Amino acid sequence: MDLTALEQLLAAYKRDELEPREAARRISELHFEDIGYARVDHSRSTRQGFPEVVFGAGKTREQVVGIVERLVEKSPNVLVTHTDEGTFGEVRNVITEAEWHETARLIRIHRDKTERGVGEIAVVTAGTSDIPVAEEAALTAEAMGNRVKRVWDVGVAGIHRVLAERSLLQSARVAIVVAGMEGALPSVVGGLVSVPVIAVPTSIGYGASFGGVAALLGMLNSCASNVTVVNIDNGFGAGFVASLINRKWARITD
Amino acid sequence: MDLTALEQLLAAYKRDELEPREAARRISELHFEDIGYARVDHSRSTRQGFPEVVFGAGKTREQVVGIVERLVEKSPNVLVTHTDEGTFGEVRNVITEAEWHETARLIRIHRDKTERGVGEIAVVTAGTSDIPVAEEAALTAEAMGNRVKRVWDVGVAGIHRVLAERSLLQSARVAIVVAGMEGALPSVVGGLVSVPVIAVPTSIGYGASFGGVAALLGMLNSCASNVTVVNIDNGFGAGFVASLINRKWARITD
Amino acid sequence: MDLTALEQLLAAYKRDELEPREAARRISELHFEDIGYARVDHSRSTRQGFPEVVFGAGKTREQVVGIVERLVEKSPNVLVTHTDEGTFGEVRNVITEAEWHETARLIRIHRDKTERGVGEIAVVTAGTSDIPVAEEAALTAEAMGNRVKRVWDVGVAGIHRVLAERSLLQSARVAIVVAGMEGALPSVVGGLVSVPVIAVPTSIGYGASFGGVAALLGMLNSCASNVTVVNIDNGFGAGFVASLINRKWARITD
Amino acid sequence: MDLTALEQLLAAYKRDELEPREAARRISELHFEDIGYARVDHSRSTRQGFPEVVFGAGKTREQVVGIVERLVEKSPNVLVTHTDEGTFGEVRNVITEAEWHETARLIRIHRDKTERGVGEIAVVTAGTSDIPVAEEAALTAEAMGNRVKRVWDVGVAGIHRVLAERSLLQSARVAIVVAGMEGALPSVVGGLVSVPVIAVPTSIGYGASFGGVAALLGMLNSCASNVTVVNIDNGFGAGFVASLINRKWARITD
Amino acid sequence: MDLTALEQLLAAYKRDELEPREAARRISELHFEDIGYARVDHSRSTRQGFPEVVFGAGKTREQVVGIVERLVEKSPNVLVTHTDEGTFGEVRNVITEAEWHETARLIRIHRDKTERGVGEIAVVTAGTSDIPVAEEAALTAEAMGNRVKRVWDVGVAGIHRVLAERSLLQSARVAIVVAGMEGALPSVVGGLVSVPVIAVPTSIGYGASFGGVAALLGMLNSCASNVTVVNIDNGFGAGFVASLINRKWARITD
Amino acid sequence: MDLTALEQLLAAYKRDELEPREAARRISELHFEDIGYARVDHSRSTRQGFPEVVFGAGKTREQVVGIVERLVEKSPNVLVTHTDEGTFGEVRNVITEAEWHETARLIRIHRDKTERGVGEIAVVTAGTSDIPVAEEAALTAEAMGNRVKRVWDVGVAGIHRVLAERSLLQSARVAIVVAGMEGALPSVVGGLVSVPVIAVPTSIGYGASFGGVAALLGMLNSCASNVTVVNIDNGFGAGFVASLINRKWARITD
Amino acid sequence: MDLTALEQLLAAYKRDELEPREAARRISELHFEDIGYARVDHSRSTRQGFPEVVFGAGKTREQVVGIVERLVEKSPNVLVTHTDEGTFGEVRNVITEAEWHETARLIRIHRDKTERGVGEIAVVTAGTSDIPVAEEAALTAEAMGNRVKRVWDVGVAGIHRVLAERSLLQSARVAIVVAGMEGALPSVVGGLVSVPVIAVPTSIGYGASFGGVAALLGMLNSCASNVTVVNIDNGFGAGFVASLINRKWARITD
Amino acid sequence: MDLTALEQLLAAYKRDELEPREAARRISELHFEDIGYARVDHSRSTRQGFPEVVFGAGKTREQVVGIVERLVEKSPNVLVTHTDEGTFGEVRNVITEAEWHETARLIRIHRDKTERGVGEIAVVTAGTSDIPVAEEAALTAEAMGNRVKRVWDVGVAGIHRVLAERSLLQSARVAIVVAGMEGALPSVVGGLVSVPVIAVPTSIGYGASFGGVAALLGMLNSCASNVTVVNIDNGFGAGFVASLINRKWARITD
């Protein structure tokens, strides 16, 4: 929120130049910008390193470009997830720093590279096919100022593969574990480390995997106590929460 | 099937004392015994060591006793699953060798103890709460002439527990792995051994375990290639199939 | 793991007094204690303030008491969840410090009260009926050395109730949000704070709540990026992960 | 129904020119017109401002045009939902007033613009991607003689956005709230207003949104008492019922 | 909200006796009363005839009595749903006007009987077994100042039964239709009337009715455009919304 | 319908003693009798041998007795399904011919024993535990004037058992096949006979049988073309339809 | 089965020219013809007017043509369902009488037009979009020697449309009712007629219709006793069973 | 694992040239080869005749070729499942022995044709459309050194077809039974043979087959005790386990 604007509003209210109702409304509106098809939310402090994020699916290219244009004015880092290369082309026309990440199908504008984490974030996959979702998590965590360690293809059917990475995993502040099919890897990683594990089910599999439901249920029922779960294929959410966990923290005193 | 009776029937047919239709019907009926509420199936050769099995749920005590009485005439070993101690009391009144297994809630008549397997059957559980189902499997396998190794409470959240049993598992001819919650243990065991793994989901868990569905789906989607699955809580079925796998085999030439 | 014992084992191995295979097995077994029906896991360092936890459902009272007896020898704090007052009575016979928490149906042994968190953990419920699950989370977090703020009955249908607690929520290091029915509160709290939110669906509701499934799905699909989810009614897991997030962290260098 | 035709039929019956059976049949048939593949229903009084509506999916273009031709003879306003621009082209060939609404994928013939409501209908979306369904609702409500206020993109993760529209919402006679993902917005709006809220789940989302099921369940379990629900993506139904609620009402005395 | 208290707060703020933050908090708290296990919501204007409602399931008797005691101070009419006769006994000890409705399992305090509706509300059931849910709807609507017409047991398999009530249904301002099993009655009623129909699925049925899911899905997919749906067995919600629809309406000008 | 009463009504209408609206209403009401909690349907011709049927679940004993008292005045045969022995006791107090069938939990009043079928109805079960549902079907079919052949416990795992009954099955006019678990028997019987097969899934089974869903789905997907399905455990419905199929048929000319 | 061939086999067996095992195998093989990818089943007597039916989906065009070529040698009438116009082209190359039915996507060879039914079969749809499935039923029934009455678009939201066809429906020997969305029409028709009703759910609908599941569940839970159900979109099965019900019946005496 | 490399590592460790941590890591890495996007697992002894298998879906062509190139260096037989002809083209460019199996959509490199089974494996389908999945099973079993008997199109609706193959089935060491729709064939085969039956549900069917769920549930609930189940369409897994069962077995003594 623009603090100067807020102070001016409050002063005007005290001088009786504004009715209480009108004052309240104007204060609320400082938080976002209404561009017709969207209310672009500016209330999260971008000084803390949160990237602004646009969920690309179900929006027209014009809408994505319009929203990104507003965001880059106030935020150095911006992500567009669930998008395509054509949209990237139009975004790059207006913001030349935009990068295209084919594997994750994600546009990233990454101008502020300040490091903000206390440790590292491990991003782990059970299989090769889970990499796109894991990359979405890793790219998000990097855009939020974190160092990321990638560990691909260490699923439980060859348990020695994940055991070989035990010390890497144990040195991370938080682990993101991405798995489809039976989704068992988070439980095993959860047993190896003493930090939070964020489990991401993927839609990889066939038949009774039901588009990721089998993996999701497996993770929700994990016998490891340090596992929490996000939506199927939600690499972005996992990267976002992992960044909040890893963030140097000080009580917000106001 | 009673071979003498069969030969007499065939002879009578050749002598034209029986119409073809009548002959066919009588032959069919040699296979089972109709006692009104049940057709007791005698066609499986009891000489091979198959126990006769009664599924106790949904039958009255009188029906269970009646069926068991018919079975013990032809089969040395009999199991009653999904039953209770009261039914056991009535069964023991007529067959004194009957044993009651409280943990598995199973009645066993185990008179023929011939060993019939080529190796051992490992029965493994993820947790303490899975033991009742695992015992049903183990008791069945023993009744079918197998040596059984029991390995309890080695779930994946403490992966070192199952690794410590690696050599025991690797020396078995077949492994039965019983797990509730996320059902991940069969995949890990499947990666450790090179023999068939029979996965048994249990209804242990709460919330999104949905009475064993989470474990069932996890097992069906196992990334280990040597895993097959039976119904939720079906310890008996797992013990039965494991016994067939372990059985000394010779092509049936007639 | 008992480090002295480990060093002795390694020394013996170097002196060729132990075969490699035997050495590996003995090392593995240092991690847990096999008491027949359970392998009590001692590998998690209790010096870090992790309580040992027993999932009470599906175990006999004797089993619970037996496991707790082993745990209290090595761990100052122990929890038994999903249990009943009768079991508590038997546990208290052997460990007099045991406390009974009726609302959460949980036994707690809480001897080490060292504070280990960097901030506070907010535990929030949507309704009065969600309090038992929330208490399980709060009691767990306290047993792991955290200060907890409880905020009950601030569900979204009266949005002013949660808004009135905004500053309390914003000052926490992590928030646990417990809700049944439509499970919407975590999204709203997620929008108000910039720390991780752990959402706990409860089985409160009727009809199309399907025992907590509606709340679970709502939380998994949260439009707030900082929300992760645990199993239905899993207050313990939420309290455990929140404690790991709140913990003062230093890279484990060995 | 054509009242003159009805009177003639009844008179004929009283003169014994018609058997009772034949009279009943003819009366019934006054209600609709059978054009082979459809029975076009004319029994709803079009004088009350109900548009006739054609569900376009699963019908051939010829069928849609044929049905619309019959409808426009008796009804000034007609809607075709779930259709495409090609069908619109053929409809416009025969009815030049037809309008194409790309966002809602809906054909509208809107010749009678009489105002029939007592207040306004607010149509609200949680996100930009929900607009197509919301537009279907808004266009329907307008075709039925209502003033509509559109409020887009005020989802619960940024709760200040919907609070900023509080007075607009509170002044409406009825609110339609359209949301995908977790579907939490209707509960929040329901708590802010004291009029009926019609919740419309959308299929927006991915993974565990299951094509709108998560939103649907959330809305059915709303903790706000003034929420009712229609089918996933059913903007038309919501607009229709909202119009009936907003309609100036007088007891039908015959 | 207590307007005098609010004015005093605002005056104090203007006199600089209150910090803005403190002022905002106190204003928020005027809306509800915190009694520990519940935040009793007083913000809905009771002058409009809304009863206060307590969902009894999952609350202790002491909690129900405590909440009711707070509510009756400010609201003449109070409902407790999903409760039992024992709780009623304790409620009547403190509020002698409390009535017990066995069929609906509902406590009602009905002191203000002002009529507030513009027309009548029809409450209709498909079968005899659906009456308890329908009574919950009817009792709620009466407590909110409406005249109610009850029509029991007119399910679609004997279509003449509902046709015989056609004129009664057509004269109502809104219809509540309660049905289990296939839930087809709302569609038929929806075709007979030109006012909103609120469909209430019930858990009556067996087998593939899945506790009301079959009826719920049937109602959500109704081919009648004027049908909206509430949760399975949610008679209260249906009665509440029907009352809002039937209410004499005037734009809220502040 | 009482034809004399109908003629009197029509005559009065022709004499202008009745308004058309009133006449229509009275005619409709001839079809059923309103006893408050139920509209007892008398419109089905009892002369054709249809028994009147009361679904007992969810009705009080008083309601069941009240409805049965009305029915026995007009119908010689009456069934009460899904009931208990206590209700039977009260029914027998007023109708001494009432019979109690413990296995099917069904009350039957069977006074008219006219034979009405062209052939026999075969009722077949897969297992002993399916007999209660099958008995409900058989008792219904008998009450509707059919000869019934019962064939119990011929499930597909011992295929010779059903093959032994091939000629009995092939001589029936219609077959009812009752099975739980995987529900495969109807497909096999369907392949053996050239008459309609009515498949009845039962809730017998455990785990992934999901209360009969597995059997239901199996039957709906039967590869035999002559199979139709009724609800889980709906023996009554199967017996009813089988009776209609077996009935001597003549075109109804009025 | 070819009776001459059978007699020769039996004679050879009696002359001891065939071993019993060999005799049994040869007899079995008389029932079908093995063409590699399929075993064409000839055991159903084509003299009774059963058409042979090929399920086209999942088979190559060559397979369909190959199977049809075998069938037309023994059966005058053949159907291919779930197929396409390209396959029809290839079938017509070899069988010139083949007809293509675009609406039902079905190939029909209809050379034997003997009438075999005792009455008529009514085929009814709820909507225009349900016609393709209904046509599949009607074309099947005609191919099996029945007169069919088609009644399109009489869904329950305009109940007068189906009431207008009451006498047509009541004069049929059996009714097939095809409906998507809520699937309520079979219950209404079931209440109007006293013959069997075969309900066919269709996948018409959207959102919570779940591809026909809502209609399927509605039909399975029908409150009309004379309704049985076939699989979603299974018009063929409905037409087949209806034909068996309508068939002139004589006990098969051998 | 390369034993020479292992011995060298252990020797180096004993000479204190390696830290214990480093030694452990290197040993682990002997088991697999890290090629960036995949960890190619070499720990399974290829001398036993296990083919290496690549799940092709979700991998790029470059990834498949890269993994296959690594595998063929160590393993004579390799399978790629769930792939396409274009990928085959690129694989054949580097490994000329590669074969393309169109029906099963599988690439096979089959250089070692040693026979390793004790008996034969029967692969059976219910219908023609199930052949692709069955071929995947058969090709896998052959690649693992087994003789395979194929039995196509013997589904239960024509029970004589499977009975005609009884002796072939009874002579196999293990049977794989592949079926869609209701999935009943494994139960029937299970009753005919006394060896393990591996049931493979297929996604063949429509409507309430739910992509193979109906078949899967049928098989899990099989009343035959010797049936285990793999995932929908998982022909590979069935072939793999069947090969392990059929394998000549000797206790692994190290």
PDB file of N, CA and C in Angstrom, chain A residues 106-135:
ATOM      1  N   LEU A 106       6.369 -21.605 -17.811  1.00  0.00           N
ATOM      2  CA  LEU A 106       6.294 -20.494 -16.858  1.00  0.00           C
ATOM      3  C   LEU A 106       7.101 -19.317 -17.384  1.00  0.00           C
ATOM      4  N   ILE A 107       6.554 -18.109 -17.267  1.00  0.00           N
ATOM      5  CA  ILE A 107       7.269 -16.867 -17.590  1.00  0.00           C
ATOM      6  C   ILE A 107       7.798 -16.295 -16.276  1.00  0.00           C
ATOM      7  N   ARG A 108       9.083 -15.897 -16.276  1.00  0.00           N
ATOM      8  CA  ARG A 108       9.632 -15.328 -15.051  1.00  0.00           C
ATOM      9  C   ARG A 108      10.326 -14.004 -15.359  1.00  0.00           C
ATOM     10  N   ILE A 109      10.030 -13.002 -14.580  1.00  0.00           N
ATOM     11  CA  ILE A 109      10.761 -11.730 -14.595  1.00  0.00           C
ATOM     12  C   ILE A 109      11.492 -11.676 -13.264  1.00  0.00           C
ATOM     13  N   HIS A 110      12.804 -11.706 -13.329  1.00  0.00           N
ATOM     14  CA  HIS A 110      13.603 -11.951 -12.128  1.00  0.00           C
ATOM     15  C   HIS A 110      14.665 -10.863 -12.031  1.00  0.00           C
ATOM     16  N   ARG A 111      14.265  -9.675 -11.580  1.00  0.00           N
ATOM     17  CA  ARG A 111      15.181  -8.534 -11.568  1.00  0.00           C
ATOM     18  C   ARG A 111      15.844  -8.330 -10.215  1.00  0.00           C
ATOM     19  N   ASP A 112      15.140  -8.693  -9.162  1.00  0.00           N
ATOM     20  CA  ASP A 112      15.707  -8.540  -7.809  1.00  0.00           C
ATOM     21  C   ASP A 112      16.204  -9.899  -7.359  1.00  0.00           C
ATOM     22  N   LYS A 113      17.538 -10.046  -7.221  1.00  0.00           N
ATOM     23  CA  LYS A 113      18.088 -11.349  -6.872  1.00  0.00           C
ATOM     24  C   LYS A 113      18.688 -11.386  -5.471  1.00  0.00           C
ATOM     25  N   THR A 114      18.227 -10.480  -4.606  1.00  0.00           N
ATOM     26  CA  THR A 114      18.636 -10.481  -3.211  1.00  0.00           C
ATOM     27  C   THR A 114      18.404 -11.853  -2.582  1.00  0.00           C
ATOM     28  N   GLU A 115      19.375 -12.323  -1.786  1.00  0.00           N
ATOM     29  CA  GLU A 115      19.163 -13.585  -1.092  1.00  0.00           C
ATOM     30  C   GLU A 115      18.415 -13.320   0.207  1.00  0.00           C
ATOM     31  N   ARG A 116      17.373 -14.074   0.466  1.00  0.00           N
ATOM     32  CA  ARG A 116      16.514 -13.816   1.611  1.00  0.00           C
ATOM     33  C   ARG A 116      16.324 -15.021   2.517  1.00  0.00           C
ATOM     34  N   GLY A 117      16.921 -16.154   2.185  1.00  0.00           N
ATOM     35  CA  GLY A 117      16.669 -17.354   2.971  1.00  0.00           C
ATOM     36  C   GLY A 117      17.737 -17.607   4.020  1.00  0.00           C
ATOM     37  N   VAL A 118      17.398 -18.370   5.047  1.00  0.00           N
ATOM     38  CA  VAL A 118      18.388 -18.735   6.064  1.00  0.00           C
ATOM     39  C   VAL A 118      19.159 -19.993   5.664  1.00  0.00           C
ATOM     40  N   GLY A 119      18.574 -20.806   4.792  1.00  0.00           N
ATOM     41  CA  GLY A 119      19.255 -22.031   4.388  1.00  0.00           C
ATOM     42  C   GLY A 119      18.920 -22.348   2.943  1.00  0.00           C
ATOM     43  N   GLU A 120      18.993 -23.610   2.593  1.00  0.00           N
ATOM     44  CA  GLU A 120      18.689 -24.015   1.228  1.00  0.00           C
ATOM     45  C   GLU A 120      17.356 -24.757   1.189  1.00  0.00           C
ATOM     46  N   ILE A 121      16.785 -24.743  -0.002  1.00  0.00           N
ATOM     47  CA  ILE A 121      15.561 -25.503  -0.229  1.00  0.00           C
ATOM     48  C   ILE A 121      15.903 -26.663  -1.158  1.00  0.00           C
ATOM     49  N   ALA A 122      15.611 -27.894  -0.697  1.00  0.00           N
ATOM     50  CA  ALA A 122      15.818 -29.068  -1.554  1.00  0.00           C
ATOM     51  C   ALA A 122      14.535 -29.338  -2.323  1.00  0.00           C
ATOM     52  N   VAL A 123      14.659 -29.520  -3.645  1.00  0.00           N
ATOM     53  CA  VAL A 123      13.509 -29.907  -4.462  1.00  0.00           C
ATOM     54  C   VAL A 123      13.827 -31.267  -5.063  1.00  0.00           C
ATOM     55  N   VAL A 124      12.968 -32.238  -4.774  1.00  0.00           N
ATOM     56  CA  VAL A 124      13.248 -33.641  -5.037  1.00  0.00           C
ATOM     57  C   VAL A 124      12.122 -34.213  -5.889  1.00  0.00           C
ATOM     58  N   THR A 125      12.444 -35.055  -6.895  1.00  0.00           N
ATOM     59  CA  THR A 125      11.380 -35.755  -7.623  1.00  0.00           C
ATOM     60  C   THR A 125      11.556 -37.256  -7.515  1.00  0.00           C
ATOM     61  N   ALA A 126      10.410 -37.934  -7.610  1.00  0.00           N
ATOM     62  CA  ALA A 126      10.428 -39.393  -7.656  1.00  0.00           C
ATOM     63  C   ALA A 126      10.856 -39.890  -9.027  1.00  0.00           C
ATOM     64  N   GLY A 127      10.429 -39.193 -10.097  1.00  0.00           N
ATOM     65  CA  GLY A 127      10.742 -39.685 -11.431  1.00  0.00           C
ATOM     66  C   GLY A 127      11.093 -38.559 -12.380  1.00  0.00           C
ATOM     67  N   THR A 128      11.533 -38.944 -13.560  1.00  0.00           N
ATOM     68  CA  THR A 128      11.847 -37.974 -14.596  1.00  0.00           C
ATOM     69  C   THR A 128      10.608 -37.195 -15.028  1.00  0.00           C
ATOM     70  N   SER A 129       9.472 -37.862 -15.069  1.00  0.00           N
ATOM     71  CA  SER A 129       8.260 -37.210 -15.545  1.00  0.00           C
ATOM     72  C   SER A 129       7.726 -36.165 -14.568  1.00  0.00           C
ATOM     73  N   ASP A 130       8.203 -36.170 -13.352  1.00  0.00           N
ATOM     74  CA  ASP A 130       7.756 -35.190 -12.359  1.00  0.00           C
ATOM     75  C   ASP A 130       8.540 -33.884 -12.432  1.00  0.00           C
ATOM     76  N   ILE A 131       9.561 -33.812 -13.290  1.00  0.00           N
ATOM     77  CA  ILE A 131      10.434 -32.635 -13.315  1.00  0.00           C
ATOM     78  C   ILE A 131       9.695 -31.331 -13.636  1.00  0.00           C
ATOM     79  N   PRO A 132       8.745 -31.299 -14.592  1.00  0.00           N
ATOM     80  CA  PRO A 132       8.099 -30.014 -14.876  1.00  0.00           C
ATOM     81  C   PRO A 132       7.483 -29.354 -13.638  1.00  0.00           C
ATOM     82  N   VAL A 133       6.793 -30.131 -12.829  1.00  0.00           N
ATOM     83  CA  VAL A 133       6.184 -29.555 -11.622  1.00  0.00           C
ATOM     84  C   VAL A 133       7.270 -29.114 -10.642  1.00  0.00           C
ATOM     85  N   ALA A 134       8.312 -29.911 -10.522  1.00  0.00           N
ATOM     86  CA  ALA A 134       9.402 -29.571  -9.604  1.00  0.00           C
ATOM     87  C   ALA A 134      10.127 -28.297 -10.051  1.00  0.00           C
ATOM     88  N   GLU A 135      10.289 -28.136 -11.365  1.00  0.00           N
ATOM     89  CA  GLU A 135      10.929 -26.919 -11.861  1.00  0.00           C
ATOM     90  C   GLU A 135      10.086 -25.687 -11.518  1.00  0.00           C
TER      91      GLU A 135
END
